[in-house]
Structure formats: structure tokens, C-alpha cells
PDB file of C-alpha atoms in Angstrom:
ATOM      1  CA  MET A   3      -5.372 -67.274   7.824  1.00 47.00           C
ATOM      2  CA  PRO A   4      -9.060 -68.036   7.120  1.00 48.00           C
ATOM      3  CA  ASP A   5     -10.150 -69.898   4.016  1.00 48.00           C
ATOM      4  CA  THR A   6     -12.234 -66.972   2.799  1.00 47.00           C
ATOM      5  CA  PRO A   7     -11.235 -65.500  -0.544  1.00 52.00           C
ATOM      6  CA  ALA A   8      -8.715 -62.696   0.006  1.00 57.00           C
ATOM      7  CA  ILE A   9      -8.863 -59.270  -1.548  1.00 74.00           C
ATOM      8  CA  ASP A  10      -5.794 -58.483  -3.622  1.00 81.00           C
ATOM      9  CA  TRP A  11      -4.135 -55.710  -1.580  1.00 82.00           C
ATOM     10  CA  VAL A  12      -1.389 -54.945  -4.107  1.00 86.00           C
ATOM     11  CA  SER A  13      -1.387 -51.189  -4.850  1.00 85.00           C
ATOM     12  CA  LYS A  14      -4.039 -50.594  -2.148  1.00 84.00           C
ATOM     13  CA  PRO A  15      -3.423 -48.795   1.156  1.00 87.00           C
ATOM     14  CA  CYS A  16      -3.575 -50.746   4.402  1.00 86.00           C
ATOM     15  CA  PRO A  17      -6.767 -49.770   6.269  1.00 83.00           C
ATOM     16  CA  LYS A  18      -4.761 -49.271   9.470  1.00 85.00           C
ATOM     17  CA  CYS A  19      -1.376 -47.734   8.601  1.00 86.00           C
ATOM     18  CA  GLY A  20      -1.856 -46.691   4.952  1.00 85.00           C
ATOM     19  CA  TYR A  21       1.104 -48.699   3.626  1.00 89.00           C
ATOM     20  CA  ILE A  22       0.620 -49.492  -0.072  1.00 89.00           C
ATOM     21  CA  ARG A  23       1.455 -53.102  -0.720  1.00 89.00           C
ATOM     22  CA  THR A  24       3.683 -53.915  -3.717  1.00 89.00           C
ATOM     23  CA  ARG A  25       4.254 -57.112  -5.624  1.00 89.00           C
ATOM     24  CA  LEU A  26       7.749 -57.256  -4.080  1.00 90.00           C
ATOM     25  CA  ASP A  27       6.420 -57.637  -0.510  1.00 89.00           C
ATOM     26  CA  THR A  28       7.234 -61.143   0.715  1.00 88.00           C
ATOM     27  CA  ASN A  29       4.957 -61.581   3.708  1.00 86.00           C
ATOM     28  CA  PRO A  30       1.610 -63.439   3.284  1.00 89.00           C
ATOM     29  CA  ALA A  31      -0.967 -61.765   1.039  1.00 86.00           C
ATOM     30  CA  TRP A  32      -3.436 -61.522   3.947  1.00 88.00           C
ATOM     31  CA  GLN A  33      -1.015 -59.487   6.102  1.00 90.00           C
ATOM     32  CA  CYS A  34       0.161 -55.865   5.905  1.00 90.00           C
ATOM     33  CA  PRO A  35       3.971 -55.778   5.445  1.00 91.00           C
ATOM     34  CA  ARG A  36       4.375 -52.711   7.682  1.00 90.00           C
ATOM     35  CA  CYS A  37       1.991 -53.035  10.649  1.00 89.00           C
ATOM     36  CA  ARG A  38       1.447 -56.809  10.326  1.00 89.00           C
ATOM     37  CA  ILE A  39      -2.324 -56.687  10.765  1.00 87.00           C
ATOM     38  CA  ALA A  40      -4.473 -59.299   9.134  1.00 87.00           C
ATOM     39  CA  TYR A  41      -6.471 -57.299   6.591  1.00 85.00           C
ATOM     40  CA  ALA A  42      -9.684 -59.348   6.977  1.00 83.00           C
ATOM     41  CA  LYS A  43      -9.534 -59.366  10.777  1.00 86.00           C
ATOM     42  CA  TYR A  44      -8.933 -55.614  10.921  1.00 85.00           C
ATOM     43  CA  ALA A  45     -11.784 -54.996   8.467  1.00 80.00           C
ATOM     44  CA  ALA A  46     -14.123 -57.174  10.588  1.00 83.00           C
ATOM     45  CA  GLN A  47     -13.184 -55.267  13.765  1.00 83.00           C
ATOM     46  CA  ALA A  48     -13.680 -51.942  12.004  1.00 82.00           C
ATOM     47  CA  ALA A  49     -17.105 -53.061  10.760  1.00 82.00           C
ATOM     48  CA  GLN A  50     -18.033 -54.200  14.281  1.00 82.00           C
ATOM     49  CA  LEU A  51     -16.939 -50.827  15.675  1.00 80.00           C
ATOM     50  CA  ARG A  52     -18.970 -48.960  13.035  1.00 81.00           C
ATOM     51  CA  GLN A  53     -22.013 -51.077  13.879  1.00 82.00           C
ATOM     52  CA  SER A  54     -21.551 -50.457  17.588  1.00 78.00           C
ATOM     53  CA  LEU A  55     -21.206 -46.709  17.046  1.00 76.00           C
ATOM     54  CA  ALA A  56     -24.329 -46.706  14.899  1.00 79.00           C
ATOM     55  CA  MET A  57     -26.275 -48.610  17.579  1.00 77.00           C
ATOM     56  CA  HIS A  58     -25.076 -46.438  20.450  1.00 77.00           C
ATOM     57  CA  GLY A  59     -24.737 -43.162  18.539  1.00 75.00           C
ATOM     58  CA  ARG A  60     -28.010 -41.712  19.782  1.00 75.00           C
ATOM     59  CA  GLU A  61     -27.121 -42.526  23.403  1.00 78.00           C
ATOM     60  CA  MET A  62     -23.666 -41.003  22.993  1.00 74.00           C
ATOM     61  CA  THR A  63     -25.170 -37.863  21.439  1.00 77.00           C
ATOM     62  CA  GLU A  64     -27.579 -37.482  24.357  1.00 77.00           C
ATOM     63  CA  ARG A  65     -24.751 -37.890  26.870  1.00 76.00           C
ATOM     64  CA  ALA A  66     -22.611 -35.361  24.961  1.00 74.00           C
ATOM     65  CA  LYS A  67     -25.475 -32.835  25.032  1.00 78.00           C
ATOM     66  CA  SER A  68     -25.585 -33.080  28.816  1.00 78.00           C
ATOM     67  CA  ASP A  69     -21.789 -32.783  29.191  1.00 78.00           C
ATOM     68  CA  HIS A  70     -21.112 -29.094  29.699  1.00 81.00           C
ATOM     69  CA  SER A  71     -17.360 -29.446  30.227  1.00 80.00           C
ATOM     70  CA  LEU A  72     -16.490 -27.838  26.886  1.00 81.00           C
ATOM     71  CA  LEU A  73     -18.702 -24.861  27.601  1.00 86.00           C
ATOM     72  CA  LEU A  74     -17.160 -24.547  31.055  1.00 86.00           C
ATOM     73  CA  LEU A  75     -13.639 -24.766  29.582  1.00 82.00           C
ATOM     74  CA  VAL A  76     -14.370 -21.964  27.096  1.00 88.00           C
ATOM     75  CA  ALA A  77     -15.884 -19.813  29.869  1.00 91.00           C
ATOM     76  CA  VAL A  78     -12.881 -20.354  32.173  1.00 86.00           C
ATOM     77  CA  ASN A  79     -10.503 -19.433  29.340  1.00 88.00           C
ATOM     78  CA  ALA A  80     -12.481 -16.266  28.600  1.00 92.00           C
ATOM     79  CA  VAL A  81     -12.323 -15.308  32.284  1.00 91.00           C
ATOM     80  CA  ALA A  82      -8.575 -16.049  32.379  1.00 88.00           C
ATOM     81  CA  LEU A  83      -7.970 -13.840  29.344  1.00 91.00           C
ATOM     82  CA  GLY A  84     -10.121 -11.075  30.825  1.00 93.00           C
ATOM     83  CA  VAL A  85      -8.303 -11.181  34.165  1.00 90.00           C
ATOM     84  CA  ALA A  86      -4.915 -11.254  32.409  1.00 90.00           C
ATOM     85  CA  TYR A  87      -5.861  -8.210  30.338  1.00 92.00           C
ATOM     86  CA  TYR A  88      -7.236  -6.326  33.335  1.00 93.00           C
ATOM     87  CA  LEU A  89      -4.163  -7.075  35.500  1.00 92.00           C
ATOM     88  CA  HIS A  90      -1.700  -6.490  32.646  1.00 92.00           C
ATOM     89  CA  MET A  91      -0.382  -9.997  33.231  1.00 90.00           C
ATOM     90  CA  SER A  92       2.834 -11.050  31.531  1.00 88.00           C
ATOM     91  CA  LEU A  93       2.839 -13.799  28.943  1.00 87.00           C
ATOM     92  CA  ARG A  94       4.754 -16.000  31.410  1.00 88.00           C
ATOM     93  CA  GLY A  95       2.061 -15.438  34.033  1.00 88.00           C
ATOM     94  CA  LEU A  96      -0.718 -16.233  31.574  1.00 89.00           C
ATOM     95  CA  MET A  97       1.127 -19.355  30.437  1.00 90.00           C
ATOM     96  CA  LEU A  98       1.359 -20.438  34.089  1.00 90.00           C
ATOM     97  CA  VAL A  99      -2.397 -19.987  34.469  1.00 88.00           C
ATOM     98  CA  TYR A 100      -2.934 -22.195  31.393  1.00 90.00           C
ATOM     99  CA  TRP A 101      -0.409 -24.713  32.741  1.00 93.00           C
ATOM    100  CA  ILE A 102      -2.379 -24.962  35.988  1.00 92.00           C
ATOM    101  CA  GLN A 103      -5.591 -25.361  33.993  1.00 89.00           C
ATOM    102  CA  SER A 104      -4.027 -28.136  31.929  1.00 92.00           C
ATOM    103  CA  VAL A 105      -2.825 -29.937  35.053  1.00 95.00           C
ATOM    104  CA  VAL A 106      -6.347 -29.771  36.493  1.00 93.00           C
ATOM    105  CA  ILE A 107      -7.721 -31.197  33.206  1.00 91.00           C
ATOM    106  CA  GLY A 108      -5.173 -34.018  33.416  1.00 95.00           C
ATOM    107  CA  VAL A 109      -6.100 -34.835  37.011  1.00 96.00           C
ATOM    108  CA  MET A 110      -9.781 -34.853  36.070  1.00 94.00           C
ATOM    109  CA  ASN A 111      -9.082 -37.220  33.172  1.00 94.00           C
ATOM    110  CA  VAL A 112      -7.271 -39.612  35.513  1.00 96.00           C
ATOM    111  CA  ILE A 113     -10.322 -39.520  37.794  1.00 95.00           C
ATOM    112  CA  ARG A 114     -12.599 -40.104  34.765  1.00 92.00           C
ATOM    113  CA  ILE A 115     -10.549 -43.114  33.665  1.00 92.00           C
ATOM    114  CA  LEU A 116     -10.702 -44.594  37.150  1.00 93.00           C
ATOM    115  CA  ARG A 117     -14.462 -44.034  37.398  1.00 92.00           C
ATOM    116  CA  LEU A 118     -15.359 -45.551  34.019  1.00 88.00           C
ATOM    117  CA  ARG A 119     -18.213 -48.022  34.400  1.00 86.00           C
ATOM    118  CA  ARG A 120     -17.540 -49.641  31.037  1.00 84.00           C
ATOM    119  CA  PHE A 121     -13.794 -49.980  30.483  1.00 82.00           C
ATOM    120  CA  ALA A 122     -13.654 -51.224  26.862  1.00 83.00           C
ATOM    121  CA  THR A 123     -10.185 -51.939  25.519  1.00 81.00           C
ATOM    122  CA  ALA A 124     -10.827 -53.484  22.081  1.00 80.00           C
ATOM    123  CA  GLY A 125      -7.841 -52.688  19.893  1.00 81.00           C
ATOM    124  CA  PHE A 126      -6.100 -50.816  22.720  1.00 83.00           C
ATOM    125  CA  THR A 127      -2.465 -51.658  23.467  1.00 82.00           C
ATOM    126  CA  ILE A 128       0.252 -50.381  25.781  1.00 77.00           C
ATOM    127  CA  ASN A 129       3.816 -51.189  24.701  1.00 80.00           C
ATOM    128  CA  ASP A 130       2.397 -53.351  21.884  1.00 82.00           C
ATOM    129  CA  LYS A 131       0.529 -55.569  24.388  1.00 83.00           C
ATOM    130  CA  PRO A 132      -3.285 -55.783  24.440  1.00 85.00           C
ATOM    131  CA  VAL A 133      -4.945 -54.290  27.517  1.00 83.00           C
ATOM    132  CA  THR A 134      -7.455 -56.488  29.341  1.00 84.00           C
ATOM    133  CA  GLU A 135     -10.761 -55.144  30.667  1.00 85.00           C
ATOM    134  CA  THR A 136     -10.014 -55.478  34.374  1.00 87.00           C
ATOM    135  CA  PRO A 137      -9.943 -52.994  37.298  1.00 88.00           C
ATOM    136  CA  SER A 138      -6.191 -53.556  37.514  1.00 88.00           C
ATOM    137  CA  SER A 139      -5.789 -52.616  33.836  1.00 87.00           C
ATOM    138  CA  LYS A 140      -7.917 -49.532  34.371  1.00 90.00           C
ATOM    139  CA  ARG A 141      -5.522 -48.425  37.142  1.00 92.00           C
ATOM    140  CA  THR A 142      -2.557 -49.217  34.882  1.00 89.00           C
ATOM    141  CA  VAL A 143      -4.008 -47.088  32.064  1.00 90.00           C
ATOM    142  CA  ALA A 144      -4.692 -44.227  34.499  1.00 93.00           C
ATOM    143  CA  THR A 145      -1.135 -44.464  35.846  1.00 94.00           C
ATOM    144  CA  PHE A 146       0.313 -44.631  32.306  1.00 91.00           C
ATOM    145  CA  PHE A 147      -1.648 -41.534  31.322  1.00 93.00           C
ATOM    146  CA  ALA A 148      -0.717 -39.672  34.517  1.00 96.00           C
ATOM    147  CA  LEU A 149       3.006 -40.448  34.106  1.00 96.00           C
ATOM    148  CA  HIS A 150       3.158 -39.340  30.481  1.00 95.00           C
ATOM    149  CA  TYR A 151       0.926 -36.314  31.003  1.00 95.00           C
ATOM    150  CA  GLY A 152       2.910 -35.416  34.129  1.00 95.00           C
ATOM    151  CA  LEU A 153       6.294 -35.683  32.403  1.00 96.00           C
ATOM    152  CA  PHE A 154       5.087 -33.463  29.569  1.00 95.00           C
ATOM    153  CA  HIS A 155       3.834 -30.885  32.057  1.00 95.00           C
ATOM    154  CA  ALA A 156       7.068 -30.977  34.068  1.00 95.00           C
ATOM    155  CA  VAL A 157       8.989 -30.036  30.918  1.00 93.00           C
ATOM    156  CA  TYR A 158       6.303 -27.484  30.031  1.00 91.00           C
ATOM    157  CA  LEU A 159       6.696 -25.893  33.501  1.00 93.00           C
ATOM    158  CA  LEU A 160      10.471 -25.697  33.095  1.00 91.00           C
ATOM    159  CA  TYR A 161       9.957 -23.923  29.790  1.00 88.00           C
ATOM    160  CA  ILE A 162       7.583 -21.417  31.437  1.00 88.00           C
ATOM    161  CA  VAL A 163       9.822 -20.573  34.382  1.00 86.00           C
ATOM    162  CA  ALA A 164      13.104 -20.429  32.422  1.00 84.00           C
ATOM    163  CA  ASP A 165      13.913 -17.255  30.579  1.00 69.00           C
ATOM    164  CA  SER A 166      15.789 -16.941  27.313  1.00 58.00           C
ATOM    165  CA  LYS A 167      19.185 -16.769  29.088  1.00 62.00           C
ATOM    166  CA  GLY A 168      18.785 -20.251  30.574  1.00 59.00           C
ATOM    167  CA  THR A 169      18.096 -19.009  34.086  1.00 64.00           C
ATOM    168  CA  PHE A 170      15.043 -19.540  36.219  1.00 61.00           C
ATOM    169  CA  ALA A 171      12.863 -16.659  37.350  1.00 60.00           C
ATOM    170  CA  THR A 172      12.229 -16.379  41.098  1.00 57.00           C
ATOM    171  CA  PRO A 173       9.084 -14.880  42.634  1.00 54.00           C
ATOM    172  CA  ALA A 174      10.939 -11.650  43.471  1.00 54.00           C
ATOM    173  CA  GLY A 175      11.876 -11.193  39.828  1.00 52.00           C
ATOM    174  CA  ARG A 176      15.546 -12.153  40.329  1.00 53.00           C
ATOM    175  CA  THR A 177      17.025 -15.012  38.342  1.00 52.00           C
ATOM    176  CA  SER A 178      19.140 -17.901  39.398  1.00 51.00           C
ATOM    177  CA  ALA A 179      21.405 -20.080  37.237  1.00 52.00           C
ATOM    178  CA  ARG A 180      20.350 -23.613  36.401  1.00 46.00           C
TER     179      ARG A 180
END
């Protein structure tokens, strides 16, 4: 590790994982025994990130002010609740509406990932491997997100359409065994 004087990390939490180093830990003093980060390197990256956020904070705030997606999401949810109340919709029906909304949000996030102009991956890993800042990596990240988000929503859908007896509801209200 670098020749700079090291901070004594004994009895202090790791800045990344929170592990508190003891005198019994046998790995090098510059390295966290649990997550294996180099304390100084991680601290330098964190400082660089803080500096970058400070420099670009105003720009990010302006962009966030012009992003009305949260307001739109709240409005759509209010409309969905109003329609559900007016139509005396069942909980299962309302959950299906929210499932569809969540799927649309997931699809939009995949599109957002693919359309990113600045695809920064500092400190970002998939399967413990660093992700490079290339168009191919951007597609890989979008696919990774879509697969995991999709699998979660497939299970979520099964939960919605299955009733408590382990059967699936059909559109006519009849049930069929799994």
C-alpha cells in the first residue's frame, strides 16, 4: 500500500461496511478485514465523490426541479385510488393496477439507463467485477436490471393472482389448481 502514514483503524468502523477492526485481525492494517477495501483508497474516492457532488449539486438541483416524474407518479396513484374506490375494486384488482404501474416504471428505467449520456460507473460492480463505461456495459446494466426487476415482478404477479388456497383466479372468477 502507499507510503503515507496510516490511520490506526483498530476499534473504528470501516467507512464502507462498518466492520470494527480488532487487534486480532491478521490482514494488513491498511485493509478492512471484512470487505477488503483499502481504507485510504476508499476515503480518497469518497472525498472525490463529495467534491464532485458539491461542484455539480446546483446543476443536479436544477435538473431535479424540472423533473416532474414524482409529481406525475403521485397524481397517477391518487387517480388509481379514486377509480378503485368509485368502482368498488377488490384489493387484488388494485394490486394488479399497481403491478402494471410498477412494470411501466421498470420499463421506463431501462429506457433511461439506455439513454444515459454520461454513463459513470465509478465504484459500480456486477458480480464483484467493475463495470466499464462503454455502450456495451450500459446495455449489460440495463439487461441486468430488467432481468432482476422482471423476475421480482413475475413472482409478485403470481402472488397477486393466487388466492389463499393455492389456486389461481381466472377472469370468470373460477379458480384452477396450480
